[in-house]
Structure formats: structure tokens, C-alpha cells
């Protein structure tokens, strides 16, 4: 913690010492807080730094998951992280549906669960969305790279709008998808070994990272 802060998904702290290298006392103007034990995502140590009259050069920001443009706009890469949740969940559910067999005509083999249209209607849209999220993420990363290279205000505005919109949509969509995928696996979706419970707990916070999704959508309408 002395030389580099613990990483969090929303990290945007600075690289450098926060405590005295000899006494470990917190340096003047810096306050360190720990978020404590959470519902999920406890593999990530979550905390906060508060600076009082401390100037941090832009080059010292640890901005892997979030950045602040020169005009003060905050840009998040959370859609990139959430598409992983969507892809993981639908992969588990689809593989289960292809292997699980249930019911069939007398004296004939049982039918794969995926062959039922009702099951396809639940999972196929989510599978397609996982691909859509992947390509949306790639497009956003390209825009973000262009913004960092050119400092073009128009590109910065586009990245701000797109990242805010994708964050709100993908996190809400993925939250609903977790429940559907879990239910699609029947009783086998409930044991912890199949990860649905852990993924739900870890994902839930993404709906309120950087603000409530409803507030973000309202803000998006104002700026778009």
C-alpha cells in the first residue's frame, strides 16, 4: 500500500507513496479508508483515498479502469468488464442445455433441452448479446485510444456518451441475464460450484458503480 494502492475496478488513484516510508504514517493531506467486507467481489480490496490540497499530475493517475479528461469528464471502462460476466453466464447455460436431456417420445431417446423453442427463446438472445457486447467493447476501446492520442474534444464527448450508455445498459441487462441463466440450468444452477451465486454477488455492485443506472440514463438523455 505504501508505493502503489490496491487496485479496484473503479480505480483512478495516483502512483506514489501515501505513507511515510519509515514510520508508515499517512502523509499530510491524505486520508485512507477501507470499504470493509462486501456482499461480493471480496477478491478485490476496495478502499478510498481522499486528498486535501494535494496536486496529482495526470501522468500519475492509475487510470486503467477509469479516467478523467482534461475538461473534467469521467470516462469508465466498466462495459469492458461486464461483457465478461455476460459471456461467462451464457456459456455455462448454453453448454448445460446442450448436454441436458429431458422428456421424449416413448421408447425414444430424450430430447436435448436446447431443442425446445422455449429454451432457445431464453438463451439465444443472450448469446447474441454477448457477441454484441464484445464488438461494442472493441469499438469503445478504439475510440478511447484515439481520444488519448488526439485529445479531440468531439471524440472525448462521444466516448463519454457511449461509455455511460453502455455501462447502464450492459450492467442492467447482465443482472437480469444471471437470473435467467441460473433458472435455465434448473436445480443444477443452484450449487455454488456452478458460480451463478458468486457471479451475482460480484456483479451486483456494477449497477451502482459511478452512480445509479437510472440517474446515468437521465444524464445521458441530457448530453446526447
GROMACS .gro file of C-alpha atoms in nm:
model
  224
    1UNK     CA    1   0.000   0.000   0.000
    2UNK     CA    2   0.297   0.228   0.055
    3UNK     CA    3   0.413   0.259  -0.304
    4UNK     CA    4   0.107   0.159  -0.504
    5UNK     CA    5  -0.259   0.141  -0.396
    6UNK     CA    6  -0.466  -0.173  -0.400
    7UNK     CA    7  -0.643  -0.193  -0.733
    8UNK     CA    8  -1.018  -0.158  -0.761
    9UNK     CA    9  -1.239  -0.169  -1.070
   10UNK     CA   10  -1.313   0.200  -1.036
   11UNK     CA   11  -0.954   0.291  -0.954
   12UNK     CA   12  -0.831   0.633  -1.055
   13UNK     CA   13  -0.576   0.698  -0.782
   14UNK     CA   14  -0.216   0.808  -0.826
   15UNK     CA   15   0.108   0.614  -0.829
   16UNK     CA   16   0.338   0.720  -0.548
   17UNK     CA   17   0.384   0.686  -0.171
   18UNK     CA   18   0.083   0.762   0.051
   19UNK     CA   19   0.257   0.686   0.380
   20UNK     CA   20   0.593   0.772   0.531
   21UNK     CA   21   0.839   0.506   0.414
   22UNK     CA   22   0.991   0.477   0.763
   23UNK     CA   23   0.704   0.525   1.008
   24UNK     CA   24   0.418   0.410   0.777
   25UNK     CA   25   0.216   0.710   0.898
   26UNK     CA   26  -0.019   0.857   0.639
   27UNK     CA   27   0.133   1.161   0.471
   28UNK     CA   28  -0.019   1.506   0.536
   29UNK     CA   29  -0.321   1.586   0.321
   30UNK     CA   30  -0.408   1.220   0.258
   31UNK     CA   31  -0.687   1.013   0.416
   32UNK     CA   32  -0.712   0.635   0.356
   33UNK     CA   33  -1.033   0.438   0.414
   34UNK     CA   34  -1.125   0.071   0.365
   35UNK     CA   35  -1.473  -0.028   0.245
   36UNK     CA   36  -1.480  -0.337   0.467
   37UNK     CA   37  -1.637  -0.674   0.388
   38UNK     CA   38  -1.886  -0.662   0.099
   39UNK     CA   39  -2.171  -0.874  -0.039
   40UNK     CA   40  -1.945  -0.986  -0.323
   41UNK     CA   41  -1.625  -0.906  -0.512
   42UNK     CA   42  -1.421  -0.958  -0.196
   43UNK     CA   43  -1.124  -1.079  -0.400
   44UNK     CA   44  -1.081  -0.708  -0.475
   45UNK     CA   45  -0.977  -0.489  -0.182
   46UNK     CA   46  -1.197  -0.182  -0.208
   47UNK     CA   47  -1.097   0.143  -0.047
   48UNK     CA   48  -1.086   0.516  -0.097
   49UNK     CA   49  -0.830   0.792  -0.086
   50UNK     CA   50  -0.913   1.150  -0.003
   51UNK     CA   51  -0.669   1.428  -0.083
   52UNK     CA   52  -0.666   1.770   0.080
   53UNK     CA   53  -0.471   2.035  -0.115
   54UNK     CA   54  -0.259   1.768  -0.283
   55UNK     CA   55  -0.183   1.808  -0.653
   56UNK     CA   56  -0.160   1.487  -0.859
   57UNK     CA   57  -0.008   1.509  -1.209
   58UNK     CA   58  -0.223   1.350  -1.479
   59UNK     CA   59   0.067   1.121  -1.569
   60UNK     CA   60   0.050   0.970  -1.219
   61UNK     CA   61  -0.315   0.862  -1.238
   62UNK     CA   62  -0.372   0.487  -1.230
   63UNK     CA   63  -0.644   0.505  -1.492
   64UNK     CA   64  -0.675   0.151  -1.623
   65UNK     CA   65  -1.047   0.128  -1.543
   66UNK     CA   66  -1.142   0.492  -1.538
   67UNK     CA   67  -1.005   0.825  -1.645
   68UNK     CA   68  -1.074   1.196  -1.614
   69UNK     CA   69  -1.048   1.400  -1.932
   70UNK     CA   70  -0.882   1.742  -1.927
   71UNK     CA   71  -1.224   1.908  -1.923
   72UNK     CA   72  -1.320   1.711  -1.609
   73UNK     CA   73  -1.541   1.446  -1.769
   74UNK     CA   74  -1.515   1.100  -1.613
   75UNK     CA   75  -1.482   0.804  -1.850
   76UNK     CA   76  -1.534   0.446  -1.733
   77UNK     CA   77  -1.433   0.116  -1.895
   78UNK     CA   78  -1.688  -0.085  -1.695
   79UNK     CA   79  -1.869  -0.208  -2.009
   80UNK     CA   80  -1.548  -0.396  -2.091
   81UNK     CA   81  -1.565  -0.581  -1.760
   82UNK     CA   82  -1.937  -0.652  -1.775
   83UNK     CA   83  -1.926  -0.820  -2.114
   84UNK     CA   84  -1.711  -1.087  -1.943
   85UNK     CA   85  -1.992  -1.157  -1.698
   86UNK     CA   86  -2.243  -1.188  -1.982
   87UNK     CA   87  -2.021  -1.421  -2.185
   88UNK     CA   88  -1.940  -1.641  -1.884
   89UNK     CA   89  -2.301  -1.682  -1.777
   90UNK     CA   90  -2.449  -1.762  -2.115
   91UNK     CA   91  -2.164  -2.006  -2.188
   92UNK     CA   92  -2.247  -2.204  -1.874
   93UNK     CA   93  -2.621  -2.206  -1.951
   94UNK     CA   94  -2.584  -2.298  -2.320
   95UNK     CA   95  -2.340  -2.582  -2.253
   96UNK     CA   96  -2.572  -2.721  -1.989
   97UNK     CA   97  -2.872  -2.700  -2.225
   98UNK     CA   98  -2.685  -2.889  -2.497
   99UNK     CA   99  -2.586  -3.173  -2.263
  100UNK     CA  100  -2.900  -3.197  -2.052
  101UNK     CA  101  -3.169  -3.426  -2.196
  102UNK     CA  102  -3.526  -3.437  -2.073
  103UNK     CA  103  -3.850  -3.595  -2.196
  104UNK     CA  104  -3.919  -3.752  -2.533
  105UNK     CA  105  -4.146  -3.993  -2.715
  106UNK     CA  106  -4.196  -4.343  -2.568
  107UNK     CA  107  -3.907  -4.581  -2.642
  108UNK     CA  108  -3.701  -4.299  -2.793
  109UNK     CA  109  -3.406  -4.102  -2.662
  110UNK     CA  110  -3.479  -3.798  -2.451
  111UNK     CA  111  -3.455  -3.458  -2.616
  112UNK     CA  112  -3.177  -3.208  -2.554
  113UNK     CA  113  -3.311  -2.916  -2.354
  114UNK     CA  114  -3.171  -2.678  -2.614
  115UNK     CA  115  -3.402  -2.828  -2.878
  116UNK     CA  116  -3.705  -2.682  -2.700
  117UNK     CA  117  -3.803  -2.347  -2.851
  118UNK     CA  118  -3.889  -2.203  -2.512
  119UNK     CA  119  -3.529  -2.262  -2.404
  120UNK     CA  120  -3.390  -2.116  -2.723
  121UNK     CA  121  -3.601  -1.803  -2.677
  122UNK     CA  122  -3.441  -1.752  -2.337
  123UNK     CA  123  -3.077  -1.819  -2.420
  124UNK     CA  124  -3.021  -1.730  -2.786
  125UNK     CA  125  -3.085  -1.354  -2.741
  126UNK     CA  126  -2.833  -1.352  -2.455
  127UNK     CA  127  -2.579  -1.542  -2.664
  128UNK     CA  128  -2.619  -1.290  -2.945
  129UNK     CA  129  -2.591  -1.004  -2.695
  130UNK     CA  130  -2.262  -1.145  -2.562
  131UNK     CA  131  -2.116  -1.110  -2.912
  132UNK     CA  132  -2.268  -0.762  -2.949
  133UNK     CA  133  -2.112  -0.657  -2.618
  134UNK     CA  134  -1.776  -0.791  -2.734
  135UNK     CA  135  -1.775  -0.584  -3.053
  136UNK     CA  136  -1.914  -0.279  -2.873
  137UNK     CA  137  -1.629  -0.305  -2.628
  138UNK     CA  138  -1.374  -0.326  -2.912
  139UNK     CA  139  -1.525  -0.018  -3.077
  140UNK     CA  140  -1.517   0.175  -2.749
  141UNK     CA  141  -1.154   0.079  -2.686
  142UNK     CA  142  -1.058   0.209  -3.031
  143UNK     CA  143  -1.239   0.536  -2.964
  144UNK     CA  144  -1.073   0.564  -2.624
  145UNK     CA  145  -0.729   0.510  -2.778
  146UNK     CA  146  -0.800   0.780  -3.037
  147UNK     CA  147  -0.912   1.017  -2.762
  148UNK     CA  148  -0.589   0.961  -2.566
  149UNK     CA  149  -0.377   1.024  -2.876
  150UNK     CA  150  -0.556   1.328  -3.019
  151UNK     CA  151  -0.724   1.496  -2.718
  152UNK     CA  152  -1.003   1.579  -2.964
  153UNK     CA  153  -1.298   1.727  -2.770
  154UNK     CA  154  -1.554   1.576  -3.009
  155UNK     CA  155  -1.407   1.228  -2.961
  156UNK     CA  156  -1.400   1.282  -2.584
  157UNK     CA  157  -1.770   1.372  -2.588
  158UNK     CA  158  -1.850   1.062  -2.794
  159UNK     CA  159  -1.654   0.836  -2.560
  160UNK     CA  160  -1.828   0.989  -2.258
  161UNK     CA  161  -2.175   0.934  -2.405
  162UNK     CA  162  -2.104   0.585  -2.536
  163UNK     CA  163  -1.933   0.455  -2.222
  164UNK     CA  164  -2.209   0.594  -1.999
  165UNK     CA  165  -2.481   0.440  -2.213
  166UNK     CA  166  -2.311   0.103  -2.243
  167UNK     CA  167  -2.240   0.091  -1.871
  168UNK     CA  168  -2.606   0.146  -1.784
  169UNK     CA  169  -2.745  -0.093  -2.046
  170UNK     CA  170  -2.497  -0.378  -2.010
  171UNK     CA  171  -2.500  -0.388  -1.629
  172UNK     CA  172  -2.881  -0.390  -1.615
  173UNK     CA  173  -2.905  -0.649  -1.893
  174UNK     CA  174  -2.645  -0.873  -1.731
  175UNK     CA  175  -2.820  -0.858  -1.393
  176UNK     CA  176  -3.140  -0.993  -1.548
  177UNK     CA  177  -2.945  -1.248  -1.751
  178UNK     CA  178  -2.785  -1.400  -1.441
  179UNK     CA  179  -3.126  -1.498  -1.305
  180UNK     CA  180  -3.246  -1.634  -1.641
  181UNK     CA  181  -2.929  -1.838  -1.694
  182UNK     CA  182  -2.946  -1.977  -1.341
  183UNK     CA  183  -3.309  -2.081  -1.385
  184UNK     CA  184  -3.231  -2.231  -1.726
  185UNK     CA  185  -2.997  -2.476  -1.555
  186UNK     CA  186  -3.272  -2.594  -1.321
  187UNK     CA  187  -3.165  -2.727  -0.984
  188UNK     CA  188  -2.811  -2.770  -1.115
  189UNK     CA  189  -2.776  -2.393  -1.137
  190UNK     CA  190  -2.808  -2.354  -0.761
  191UNK     CA  191  -2.492  -2.522  -0.624
  192UNK     CA  192  -2.207  -2.280  -0.561
  193UNK     CA  193  -1.974  -2.487  -0.779
  194UNK     CA  194  -2.160  -2.359  -1.087
  195UNK     CA  195  -2.072  -1.998  -0.999
  196UNK     CA  196  -2.411  -1.831  -1.051
  197UNK     CA  197  -2.436  -1.716  -0.689
  198UNK     CA  198  -2.082  -1.583  -0.683
  199UNK     CA  199  -2.124  -1.410  -1.017
  200UNK     CA  200  -2.445  -1.248  -0.898
  201UNK     CA  201  -2.281  -1.113  -0.582
  202UNK     CA  202  -1.976  -0.991  -0.771
  203UNK     CA  203  -2.180  -0.831  -1.048
  204UNK     CA  204  -2.446  -0.659  -0.837
  205UNK     CA  205  -2.224  -0.362  -0.747
  206UNK     CA  206  -2.171  -0.279  -1.115
  207UNK     CA  207  -2.526  -0.142  -1.134
  208UNK     CA  208  -2.430   0.133  -0.891
  209UNK     CA  209  -2.061   0.186  -0.972
  210UNK     CA  210  -2.015   0.553  -1.064
  211UNK     CA  211  -2.383   0.622  -0.993
  212UNK     CA  212  -2.726   0.460  -1.020
  213UNK     CA  213  -2.815   0.345  -1.372
  214UNK     CA  214  -3.140   0.543  -1.377
  215UNK     CA  215  -2.952   0.862  -1.296
  216UNK     CA  216  -2.695   0.780  -1.563
  217UNK     CA  217  -2.966   0.723  -1.824
  218UNK     CA  218  -3.128   1.054  -1.735
  219UNK     CA  219  -2.793   1.228  -1.764
  220UNK     CA  220  -2.732   1.053  -2.096
  221UNK     CA  221  -3.053   1.199  -2.239
  222UNK     CA  222  -2.939   1.545  -2.139
  223UNK     CA  223  -2.598   1.528  -2.304
  224UNK     CA  224  -2.675   1.319  -2.613
   0.00000   0.00000   0.00000
